[in-house]
Short mmCIF file of C-alpha atoms in Angstrom, two decimals:
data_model
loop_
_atom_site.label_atom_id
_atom_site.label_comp_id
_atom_site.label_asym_id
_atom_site.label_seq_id
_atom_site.Cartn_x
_atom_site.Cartn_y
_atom_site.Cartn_z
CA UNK A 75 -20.94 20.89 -53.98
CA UNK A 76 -21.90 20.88 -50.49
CA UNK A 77 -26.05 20.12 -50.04
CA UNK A 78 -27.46 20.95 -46.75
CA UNK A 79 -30.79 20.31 -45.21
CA UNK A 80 -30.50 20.48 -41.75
CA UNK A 81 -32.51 21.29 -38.82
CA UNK A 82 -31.53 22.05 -35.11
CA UNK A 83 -33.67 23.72 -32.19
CA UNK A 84 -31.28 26.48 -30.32
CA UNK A 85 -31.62 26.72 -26.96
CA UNK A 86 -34.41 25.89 -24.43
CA UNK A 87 -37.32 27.75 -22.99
CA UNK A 88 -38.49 31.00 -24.19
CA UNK A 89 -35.58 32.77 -26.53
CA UNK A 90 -35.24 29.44 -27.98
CA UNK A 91 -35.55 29.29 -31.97
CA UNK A 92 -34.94 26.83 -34.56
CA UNK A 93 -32.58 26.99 -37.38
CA UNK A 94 -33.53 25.60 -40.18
CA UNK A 95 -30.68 25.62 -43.31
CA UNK A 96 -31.64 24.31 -46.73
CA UNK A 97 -29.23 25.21 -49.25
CA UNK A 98 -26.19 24.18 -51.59
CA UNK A 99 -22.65 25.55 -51.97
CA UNK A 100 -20.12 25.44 -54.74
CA UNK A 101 -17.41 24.52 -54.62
CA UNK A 102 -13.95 26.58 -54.53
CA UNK A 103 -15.94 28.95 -54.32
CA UNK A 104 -16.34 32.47 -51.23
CA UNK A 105 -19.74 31.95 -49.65
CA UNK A 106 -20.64 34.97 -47.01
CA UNK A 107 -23.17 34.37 -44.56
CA UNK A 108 -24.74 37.52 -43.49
CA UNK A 109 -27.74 38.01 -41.29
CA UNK A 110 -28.98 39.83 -38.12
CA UNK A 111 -27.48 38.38 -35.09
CA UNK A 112 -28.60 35.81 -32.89
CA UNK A 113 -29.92 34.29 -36.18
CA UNK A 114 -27.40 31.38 -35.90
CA UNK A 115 -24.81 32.00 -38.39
CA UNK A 116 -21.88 30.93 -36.01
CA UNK A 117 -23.92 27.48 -35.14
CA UNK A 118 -24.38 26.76 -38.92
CA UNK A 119 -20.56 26.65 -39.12
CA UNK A 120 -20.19 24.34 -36.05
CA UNK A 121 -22.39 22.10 -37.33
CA UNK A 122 -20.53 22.06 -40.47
CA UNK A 123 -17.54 21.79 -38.35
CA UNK A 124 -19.00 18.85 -36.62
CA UNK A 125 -18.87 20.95 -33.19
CA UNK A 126 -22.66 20.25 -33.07
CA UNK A 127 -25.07 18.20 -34.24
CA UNK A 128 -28.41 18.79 -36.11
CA UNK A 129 -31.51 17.72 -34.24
CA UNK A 130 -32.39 16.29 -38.09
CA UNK A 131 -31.36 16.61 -41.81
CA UNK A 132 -28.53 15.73 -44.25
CA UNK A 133 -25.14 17.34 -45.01
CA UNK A 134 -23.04 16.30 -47.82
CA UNK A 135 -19.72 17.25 -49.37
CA UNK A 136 -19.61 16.30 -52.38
CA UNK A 137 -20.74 12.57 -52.83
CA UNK A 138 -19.15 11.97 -48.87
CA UNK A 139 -21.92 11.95 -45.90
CA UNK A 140 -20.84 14.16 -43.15
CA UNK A 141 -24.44 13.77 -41.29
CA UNK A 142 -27.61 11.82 -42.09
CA UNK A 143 -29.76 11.85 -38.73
CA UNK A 144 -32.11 8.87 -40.83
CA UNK A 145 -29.15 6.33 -40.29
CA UNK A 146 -27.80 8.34 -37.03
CA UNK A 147 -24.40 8.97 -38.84
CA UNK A 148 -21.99 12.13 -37.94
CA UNK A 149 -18.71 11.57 -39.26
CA UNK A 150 -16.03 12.46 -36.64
CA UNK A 151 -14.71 16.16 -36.61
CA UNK A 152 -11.23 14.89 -37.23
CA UNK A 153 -11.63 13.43 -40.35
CA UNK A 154 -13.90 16.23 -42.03
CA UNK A 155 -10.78 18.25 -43.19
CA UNK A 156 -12.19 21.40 -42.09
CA UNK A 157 -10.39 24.45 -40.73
CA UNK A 158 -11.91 26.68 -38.72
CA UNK A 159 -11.36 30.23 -37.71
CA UNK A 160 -12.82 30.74 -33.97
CA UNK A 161 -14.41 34.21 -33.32
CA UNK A 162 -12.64 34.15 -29.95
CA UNK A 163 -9.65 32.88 -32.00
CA UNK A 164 -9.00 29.79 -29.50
CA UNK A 165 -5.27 30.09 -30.05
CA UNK A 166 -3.45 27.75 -27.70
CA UNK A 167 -1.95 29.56 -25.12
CA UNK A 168 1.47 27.04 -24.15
CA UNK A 169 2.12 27.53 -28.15
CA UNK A 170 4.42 29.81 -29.60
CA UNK A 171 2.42 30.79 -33.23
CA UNK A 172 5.54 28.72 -35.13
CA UNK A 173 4.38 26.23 -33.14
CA UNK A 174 0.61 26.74 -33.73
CA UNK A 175 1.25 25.85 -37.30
CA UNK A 176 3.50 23.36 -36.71
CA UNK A 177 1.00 21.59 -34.77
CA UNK A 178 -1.08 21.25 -37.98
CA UNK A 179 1.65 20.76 -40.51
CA UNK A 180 5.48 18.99 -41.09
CA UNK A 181 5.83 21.26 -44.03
CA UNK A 182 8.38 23.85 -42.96
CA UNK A 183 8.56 25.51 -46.94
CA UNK A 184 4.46 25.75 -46.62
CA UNK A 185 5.06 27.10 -42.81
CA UNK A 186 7.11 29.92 -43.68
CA UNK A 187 4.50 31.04 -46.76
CA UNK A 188 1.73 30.76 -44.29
CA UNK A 189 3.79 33.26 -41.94
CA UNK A 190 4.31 35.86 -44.64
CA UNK A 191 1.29 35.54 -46.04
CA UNK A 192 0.02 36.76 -42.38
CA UNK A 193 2.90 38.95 -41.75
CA UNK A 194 3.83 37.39 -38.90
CA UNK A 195 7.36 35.95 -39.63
CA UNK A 196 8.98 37.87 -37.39
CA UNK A 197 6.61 36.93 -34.75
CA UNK A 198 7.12 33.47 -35.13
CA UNK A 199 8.59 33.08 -31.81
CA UNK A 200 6.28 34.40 -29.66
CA UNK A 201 3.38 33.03 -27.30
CA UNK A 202 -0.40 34.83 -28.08
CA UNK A 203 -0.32 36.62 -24.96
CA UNK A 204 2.79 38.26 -26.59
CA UNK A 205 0.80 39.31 -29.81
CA UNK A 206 -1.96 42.08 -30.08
CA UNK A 207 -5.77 41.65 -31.33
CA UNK A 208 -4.82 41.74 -34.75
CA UNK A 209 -1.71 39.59 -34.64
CA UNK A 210 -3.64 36.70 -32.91
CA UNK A 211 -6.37 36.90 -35.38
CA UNK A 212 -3.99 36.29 -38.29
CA UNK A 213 -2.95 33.42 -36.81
CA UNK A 214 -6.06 32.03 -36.11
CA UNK A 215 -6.62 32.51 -40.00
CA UNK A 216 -3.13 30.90 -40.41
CA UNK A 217 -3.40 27.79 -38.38
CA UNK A 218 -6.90 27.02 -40.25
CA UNK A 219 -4.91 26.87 -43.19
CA UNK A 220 -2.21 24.63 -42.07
CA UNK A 221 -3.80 21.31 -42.50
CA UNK A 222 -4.92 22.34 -46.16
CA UNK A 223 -8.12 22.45 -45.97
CA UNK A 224 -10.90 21.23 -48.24
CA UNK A 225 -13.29 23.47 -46.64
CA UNK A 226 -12.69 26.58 -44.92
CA UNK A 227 -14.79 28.15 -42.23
CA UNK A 228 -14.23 31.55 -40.53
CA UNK A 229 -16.31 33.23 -37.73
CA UNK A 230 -15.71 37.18 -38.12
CA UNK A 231 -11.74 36.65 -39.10
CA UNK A 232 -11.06 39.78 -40.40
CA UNK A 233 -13.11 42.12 -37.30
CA UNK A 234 -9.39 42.98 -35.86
CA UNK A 235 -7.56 43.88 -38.65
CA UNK A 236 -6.90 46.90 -39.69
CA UNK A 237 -8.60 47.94 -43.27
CA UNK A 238 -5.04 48.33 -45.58
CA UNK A 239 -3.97 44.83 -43.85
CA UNK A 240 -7.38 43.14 -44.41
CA UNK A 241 -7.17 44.17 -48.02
CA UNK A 242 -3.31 42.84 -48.25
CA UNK A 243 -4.35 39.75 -46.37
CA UNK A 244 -7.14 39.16 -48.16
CA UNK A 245 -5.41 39.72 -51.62
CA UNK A 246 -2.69 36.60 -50.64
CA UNK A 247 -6.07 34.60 -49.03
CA UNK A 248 -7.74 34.93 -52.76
CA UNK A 249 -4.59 33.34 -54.78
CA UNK A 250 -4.42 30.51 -51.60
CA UNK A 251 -7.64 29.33 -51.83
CA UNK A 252 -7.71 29.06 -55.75
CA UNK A 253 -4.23 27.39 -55.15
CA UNK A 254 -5.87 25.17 -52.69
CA UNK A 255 -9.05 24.89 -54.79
CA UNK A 256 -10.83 25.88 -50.89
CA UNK A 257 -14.07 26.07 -50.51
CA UNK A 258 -14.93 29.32 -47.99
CA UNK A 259 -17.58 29.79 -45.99
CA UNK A 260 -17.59 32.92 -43.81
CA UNK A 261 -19.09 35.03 -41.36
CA UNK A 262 -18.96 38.48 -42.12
CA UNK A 263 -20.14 41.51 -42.62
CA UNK A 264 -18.71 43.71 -44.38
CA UNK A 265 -15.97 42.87 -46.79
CA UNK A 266 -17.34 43.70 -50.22
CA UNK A 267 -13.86 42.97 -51.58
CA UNK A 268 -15.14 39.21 -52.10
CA UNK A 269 -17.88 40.06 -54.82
CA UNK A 270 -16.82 37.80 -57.73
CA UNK A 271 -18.93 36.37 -60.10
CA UNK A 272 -18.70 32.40 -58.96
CA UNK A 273 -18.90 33.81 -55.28
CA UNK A 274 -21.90 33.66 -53.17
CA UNK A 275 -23.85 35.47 -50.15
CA UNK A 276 -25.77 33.33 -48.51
CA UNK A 277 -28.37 35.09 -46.80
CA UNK A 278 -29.71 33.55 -42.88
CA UNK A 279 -32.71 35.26 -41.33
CA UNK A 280 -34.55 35.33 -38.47
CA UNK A 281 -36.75 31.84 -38.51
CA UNK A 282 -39.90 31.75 -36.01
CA UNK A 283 -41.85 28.31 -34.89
CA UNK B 198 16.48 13.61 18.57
CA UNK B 199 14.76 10.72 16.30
CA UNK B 200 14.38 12.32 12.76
CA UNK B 201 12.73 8.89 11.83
CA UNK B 202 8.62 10.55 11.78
CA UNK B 203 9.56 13.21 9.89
CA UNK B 204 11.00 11.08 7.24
CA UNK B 205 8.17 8.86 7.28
CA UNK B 206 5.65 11.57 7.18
CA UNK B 207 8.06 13.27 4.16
CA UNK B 208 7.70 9.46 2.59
CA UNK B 209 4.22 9.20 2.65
CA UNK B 210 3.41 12.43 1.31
CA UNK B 211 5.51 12.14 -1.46
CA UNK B 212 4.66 9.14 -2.71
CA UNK B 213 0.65 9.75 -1.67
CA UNK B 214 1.48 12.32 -4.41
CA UNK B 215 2.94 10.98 -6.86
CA UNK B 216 0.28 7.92 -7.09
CA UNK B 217 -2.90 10.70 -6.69
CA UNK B 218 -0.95 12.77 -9.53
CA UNK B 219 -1.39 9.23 -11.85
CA UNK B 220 -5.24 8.59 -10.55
CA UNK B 221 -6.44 12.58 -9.78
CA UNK B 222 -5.66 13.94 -13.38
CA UNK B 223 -7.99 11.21 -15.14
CA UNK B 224 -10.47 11.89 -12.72
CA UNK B 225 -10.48 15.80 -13.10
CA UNK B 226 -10.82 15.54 -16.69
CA UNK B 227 -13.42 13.00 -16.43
CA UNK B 228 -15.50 15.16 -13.88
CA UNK B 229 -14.82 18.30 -15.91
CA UNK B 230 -16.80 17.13 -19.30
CA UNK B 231 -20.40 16.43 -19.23
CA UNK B 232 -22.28 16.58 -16.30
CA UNK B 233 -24.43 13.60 -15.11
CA UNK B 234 -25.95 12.33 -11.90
CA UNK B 235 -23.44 9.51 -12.07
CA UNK B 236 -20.83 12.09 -12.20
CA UNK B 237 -22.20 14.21 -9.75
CA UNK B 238 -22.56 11.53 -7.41
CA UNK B 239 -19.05 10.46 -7.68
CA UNK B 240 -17.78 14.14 -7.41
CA UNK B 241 -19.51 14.06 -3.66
CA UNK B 242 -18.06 10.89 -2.49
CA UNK B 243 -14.35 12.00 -4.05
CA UNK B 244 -15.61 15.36 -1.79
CA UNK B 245 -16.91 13.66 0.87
CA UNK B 246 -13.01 13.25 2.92
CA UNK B 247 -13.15 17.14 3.17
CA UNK B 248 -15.71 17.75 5.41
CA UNK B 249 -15.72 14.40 6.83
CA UNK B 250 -14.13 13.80 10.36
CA UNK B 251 -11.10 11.97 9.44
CA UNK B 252 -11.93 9.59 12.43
CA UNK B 253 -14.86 8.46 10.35
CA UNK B 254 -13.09 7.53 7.41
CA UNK B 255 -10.64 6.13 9.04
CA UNK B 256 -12.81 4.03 11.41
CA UNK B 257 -14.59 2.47 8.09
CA UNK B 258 -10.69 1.97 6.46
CA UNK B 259 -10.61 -0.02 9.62
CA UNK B 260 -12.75 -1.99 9.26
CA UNK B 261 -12.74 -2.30 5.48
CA UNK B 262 -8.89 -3.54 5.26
CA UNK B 263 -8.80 -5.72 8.32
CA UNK B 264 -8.22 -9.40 7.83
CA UNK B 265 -11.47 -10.38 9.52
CA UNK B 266 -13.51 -8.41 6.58
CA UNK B 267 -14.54 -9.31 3.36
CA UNK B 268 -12.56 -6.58 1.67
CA UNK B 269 -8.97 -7.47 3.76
CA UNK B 270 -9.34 -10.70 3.91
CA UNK B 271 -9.59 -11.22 0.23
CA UNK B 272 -6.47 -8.71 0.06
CA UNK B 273 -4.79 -10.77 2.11
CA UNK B 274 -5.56 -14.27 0.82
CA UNK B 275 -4.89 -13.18 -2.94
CA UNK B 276 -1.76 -10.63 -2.81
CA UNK B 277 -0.65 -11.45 0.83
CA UNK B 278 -1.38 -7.50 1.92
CA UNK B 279 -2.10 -6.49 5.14
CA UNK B 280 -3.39 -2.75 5.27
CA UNK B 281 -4.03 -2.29 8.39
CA UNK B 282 -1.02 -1.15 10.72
CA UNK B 283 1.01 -0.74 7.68
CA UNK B 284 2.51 1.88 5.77
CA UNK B 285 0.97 0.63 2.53
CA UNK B 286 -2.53 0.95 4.28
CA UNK B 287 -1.14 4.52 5.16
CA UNK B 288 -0.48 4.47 1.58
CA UNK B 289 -4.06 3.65 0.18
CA UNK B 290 -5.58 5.31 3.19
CA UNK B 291 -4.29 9.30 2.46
CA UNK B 292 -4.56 8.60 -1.20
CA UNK B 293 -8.38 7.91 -0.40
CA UNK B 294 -8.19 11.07 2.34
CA UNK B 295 -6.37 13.98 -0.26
CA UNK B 296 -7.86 13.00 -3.43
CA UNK B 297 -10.16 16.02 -2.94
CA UNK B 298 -6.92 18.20 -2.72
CA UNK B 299 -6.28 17.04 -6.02
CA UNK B 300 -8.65 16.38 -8.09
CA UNK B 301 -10.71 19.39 -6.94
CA UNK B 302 -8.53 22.82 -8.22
CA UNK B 303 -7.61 20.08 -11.59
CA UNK B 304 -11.07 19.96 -12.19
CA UNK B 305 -11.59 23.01 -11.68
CA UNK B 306 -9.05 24.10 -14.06
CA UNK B 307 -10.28 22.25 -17.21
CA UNK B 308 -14.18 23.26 -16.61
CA UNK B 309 -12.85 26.98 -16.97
CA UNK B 310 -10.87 26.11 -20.61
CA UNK B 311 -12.65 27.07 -23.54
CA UNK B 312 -14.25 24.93 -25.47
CA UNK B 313 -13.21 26.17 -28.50
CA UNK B 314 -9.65 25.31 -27.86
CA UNK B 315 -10.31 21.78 -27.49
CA UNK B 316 -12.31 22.47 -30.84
CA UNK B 317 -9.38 23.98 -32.40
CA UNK B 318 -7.71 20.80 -31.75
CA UNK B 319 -10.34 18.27 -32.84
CA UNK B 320 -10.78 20.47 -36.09
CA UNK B 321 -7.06 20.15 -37.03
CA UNK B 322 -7.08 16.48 -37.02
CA UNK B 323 -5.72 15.46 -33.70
CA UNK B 324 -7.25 12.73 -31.59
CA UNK B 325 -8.92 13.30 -28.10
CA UNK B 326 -5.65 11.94 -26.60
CA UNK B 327 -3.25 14.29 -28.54
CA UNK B 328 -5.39 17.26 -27.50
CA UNK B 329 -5.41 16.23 -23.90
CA UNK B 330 -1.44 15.72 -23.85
CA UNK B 331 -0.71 18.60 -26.39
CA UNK B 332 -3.37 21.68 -25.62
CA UNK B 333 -5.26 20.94 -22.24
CA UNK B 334 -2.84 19.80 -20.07
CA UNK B 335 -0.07 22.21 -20.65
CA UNK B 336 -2.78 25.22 -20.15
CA UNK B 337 -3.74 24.15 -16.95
CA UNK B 338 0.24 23.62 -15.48
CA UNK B 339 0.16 26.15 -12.94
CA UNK B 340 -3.88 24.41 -11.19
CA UNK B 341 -1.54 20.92 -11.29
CA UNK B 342 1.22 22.44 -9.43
CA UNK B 343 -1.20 23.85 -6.44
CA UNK B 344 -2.72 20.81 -6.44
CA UNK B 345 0.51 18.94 -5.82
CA UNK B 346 1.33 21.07 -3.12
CA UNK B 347 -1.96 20.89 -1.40
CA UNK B 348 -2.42 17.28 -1.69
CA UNK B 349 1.27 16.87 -0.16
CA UNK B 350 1.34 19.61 2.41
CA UNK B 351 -2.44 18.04 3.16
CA UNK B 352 -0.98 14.41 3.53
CA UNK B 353 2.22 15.74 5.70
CA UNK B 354 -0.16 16.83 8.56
CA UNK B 355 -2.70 13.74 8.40
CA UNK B 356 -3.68 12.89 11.57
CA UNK B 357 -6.74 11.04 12.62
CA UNK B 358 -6.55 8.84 10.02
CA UNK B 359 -3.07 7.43 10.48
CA UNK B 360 -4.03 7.15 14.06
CA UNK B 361 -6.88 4.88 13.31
CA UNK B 362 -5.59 2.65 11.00
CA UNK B 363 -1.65 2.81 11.60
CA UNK B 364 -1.46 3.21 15.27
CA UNK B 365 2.04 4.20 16.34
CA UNK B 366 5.07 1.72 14.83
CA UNK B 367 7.81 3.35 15.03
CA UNK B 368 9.48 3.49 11.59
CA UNK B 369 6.57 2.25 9.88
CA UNK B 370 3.45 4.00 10.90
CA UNK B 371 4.58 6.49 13.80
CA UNK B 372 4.48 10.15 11.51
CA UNK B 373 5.44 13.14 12.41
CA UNK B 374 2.03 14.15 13.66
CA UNK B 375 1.50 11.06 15.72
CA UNK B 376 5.06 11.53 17.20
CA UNK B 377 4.05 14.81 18.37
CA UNK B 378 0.80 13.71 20.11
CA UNK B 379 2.64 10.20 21.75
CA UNK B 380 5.22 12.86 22.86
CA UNK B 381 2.69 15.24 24.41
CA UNK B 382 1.00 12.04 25.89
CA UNK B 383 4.25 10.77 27.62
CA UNK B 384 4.59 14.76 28.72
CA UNK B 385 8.00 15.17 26.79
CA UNK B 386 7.26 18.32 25.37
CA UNK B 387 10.77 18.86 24.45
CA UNK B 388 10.04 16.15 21.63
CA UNK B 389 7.25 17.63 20.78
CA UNK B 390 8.12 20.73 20.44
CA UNK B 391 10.72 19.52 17.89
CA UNK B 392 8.43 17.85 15.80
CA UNK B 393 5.98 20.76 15.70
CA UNK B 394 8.16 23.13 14.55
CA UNK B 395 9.96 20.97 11.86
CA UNK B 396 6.14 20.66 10.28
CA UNK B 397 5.21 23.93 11.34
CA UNK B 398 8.69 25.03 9.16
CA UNK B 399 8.08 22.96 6.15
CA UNK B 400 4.49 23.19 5.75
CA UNK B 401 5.46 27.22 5.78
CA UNK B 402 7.93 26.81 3.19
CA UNK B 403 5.56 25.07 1.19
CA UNK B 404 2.92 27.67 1.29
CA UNK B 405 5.17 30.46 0.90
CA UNK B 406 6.46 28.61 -2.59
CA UNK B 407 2.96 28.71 -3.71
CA UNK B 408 2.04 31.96 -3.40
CA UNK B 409 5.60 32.90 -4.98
CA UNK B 410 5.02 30.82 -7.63
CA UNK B 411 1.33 31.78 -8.43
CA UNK B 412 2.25 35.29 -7.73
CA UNK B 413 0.93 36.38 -11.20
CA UNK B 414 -2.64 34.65 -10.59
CA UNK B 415 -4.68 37.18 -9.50
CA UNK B 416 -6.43 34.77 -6.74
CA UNK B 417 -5.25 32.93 -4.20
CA UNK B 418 -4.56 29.08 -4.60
CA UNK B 419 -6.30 28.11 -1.88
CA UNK B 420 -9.32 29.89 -3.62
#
């Protein structure tokens, strides 16, 4: 499982807050993280990420230390395995989205399933400033996947899509990630369509100090 | 009609660019991440050639690289180099002068990436160098190419500079824009004339190129 106790002051001045996280998640298993916004839900992902670092705490996956402020250890972003979907999708601009995924992965057989599994096959070839909202998104989703990872974290990645796709896409995402054995931990609100038993909501609110 | 300064000046703005394209990139990038009073003090001094008189820098280029200095001797005892009246001192000398021209719209340029997409990068595994080779440098092609042209169409109509530290060899320090103003001293204006309108012609041409080629940006390069 993944144990987090971590602390981190956001922002400076007045409008600045603390968040304060103290929880565990299963693994392969869907964890949503709702609350109001502004309550830090994208941060807690970066810092899972290793984007940012807690002012103070612990994180641990499984029996590996990702952070542990008492002997000032972060382990590098790199080598966290960790995918993450951007809610601004940060595609790369000079790639074409074959080339997004190529750029995590050799595996050409586990290319193409990514691209149908996103329904973007036929839009392998082109740059994101070719593709729509939608189109980019999946492929934000897409190129998280293509390093395999162990853990899996998405800011909003189904806001674009369309509701019959988002049910499609999130069908294929369900039998990938048990596949996979992912763990998922995502920002949403909506999406019902997760509720499973061994799934979780994790719920973030509003902390004062 | 002596082509020989235009060459020259064509010489040293080429390969002032080439060498500020190898030291100016580094630079930008290095400017463009976390701000520090370090950094911010280097960023004016790398600034400073812009609004500086270029009689000023070159009057303390002068004196840095002659052989009577510290600084020139030592260059001078060790790798047998004499900067001043030279064209390697022209060299070193308009690399110091347009590094502004390039490092500036570079810099520029990476600030304004997201940070996500360097993120994106880190989060898939690939090292800091990968990402800079791979994802940042390729997304800021188009702020490189301006500042090529600037730094070289810059360098092509150095002046006061040159004049302080080359003086006027012909074939080794005498550029285009010194030509003009030995003509103009000697009154052959004919000379001059044909100087100033070769520079006047290419430095044109370069700007027109520019604006053709960043004709999709929305503002100007020289913005």
């Amino acid at each position: 499982m993944i144990a987090i106790d971590i602390n981190k002051r956001i922002g400076r001045g007045p409008g600045s807050f603390r968040l304060q996280v103290k929880t565990v998640f299963q693994f392969n298993s869907v964890t949503r993280i709702l609350g109001p916004s502004g309550v830090g839900k994208s941060t807690l992902l970066k810092i899972l990420a290793g984007f940012i670092t807690p002012d103070s705490g612990l994180i641990k996956f499984g029996d590996a230390v990702w952070f542990d402020s008492q002997i000032k250890y972060s382990k590098m972003v790199q080598e966290r395995n960790v995918g993450f979907v951007f809610q601004d999708y940060a595609l790369f601009p000079n790639m074409t989205v074959a080339q997004h995924l190529h750029y995590g992965s050799d595996n050409a057989d586990y290319i193409n399933q990514l691209l149908e599994l996103g329904e973007l096959t036929s839009l392998k070839e082109r740059l994101p400033r070719q593709l729509s909202g939608g189109q980019q998104q999946r492929l934000a989703i897409l190129r998280a996947l293509s390093t395999k990872p162990k853990l899996l974290l998405m800011d909003e990645p189904f806001a674009a899509l369309d509701s019959a796709l988002k049910i499609r896409i999130m069908e294929r995402l369900k039998s990938l990630f048990e596949e996979q054995q992912t763990t998922v931990l995502m920002v949403t609100h909506q999406d019902q369509e997760w509720e499973h038993p061994k799934n979780q909501i994790f719920n973030l609110l509003s902390q004062e100090d | 009609m002596d082509l020989e300064p235009i060459w020259l000046s064509l010489k040293l703005a080429a390969i002032t660019t080439i060498l500020l394209l190898f030291i100016g990139v580094p630079i930008a990038y290095w400017l463009s991440r976390r701000q520090t009073i370090f950094k911010l003090i280097a960023e004016a001094l790398i600034t400073m050639p812009l609004v500086l008189p270029p009689s000023v820098l070159g009057f303390y280029l002068l004196l840095a690289f002659s052989p009577n200095n510290g600084f020139g001797e030592w260059l001078h005892r060790h790798f047998d180099l004499q900067l001043v009246f030279s064209f390697k001192g022209l060299v070193v000398a308009s690399i110091i002068y347009s590094l502004p021209f390039m490092v500036s719209p570079i810099k520029s340029a990476f600030a304004h990436l997201p940070k996500s997409m360097e993120e994106a990068s880190f989060v898939m595994g690939k090292s800091k160098v990968q990402t800079f080779f791979k994802v940042l440098l390729p997304n800021i092609k188009p702020s490189i190419f301006t500042a090529v042209v600037l730094t070289f169409a810059h360098t092509l109509g150095e002046f006061g500079v040159v004049l302080m530290i080359g003086g006027n060899i012909p074939g080794e320090t005498k550029v285009a824009s010194i030509a003009i103003y030995d003509a103009v001293e000697t009154m052959d204006y004919a000379s001059a004339n044909y100087y100033a309108l070769i520079l006047f012609a290419i430095t044109f041409l370069i700007v027109i190129g520019v604006f053709i080629i960043n004709k999709n940006a929305v503002k100007s390069p020289f913005e």
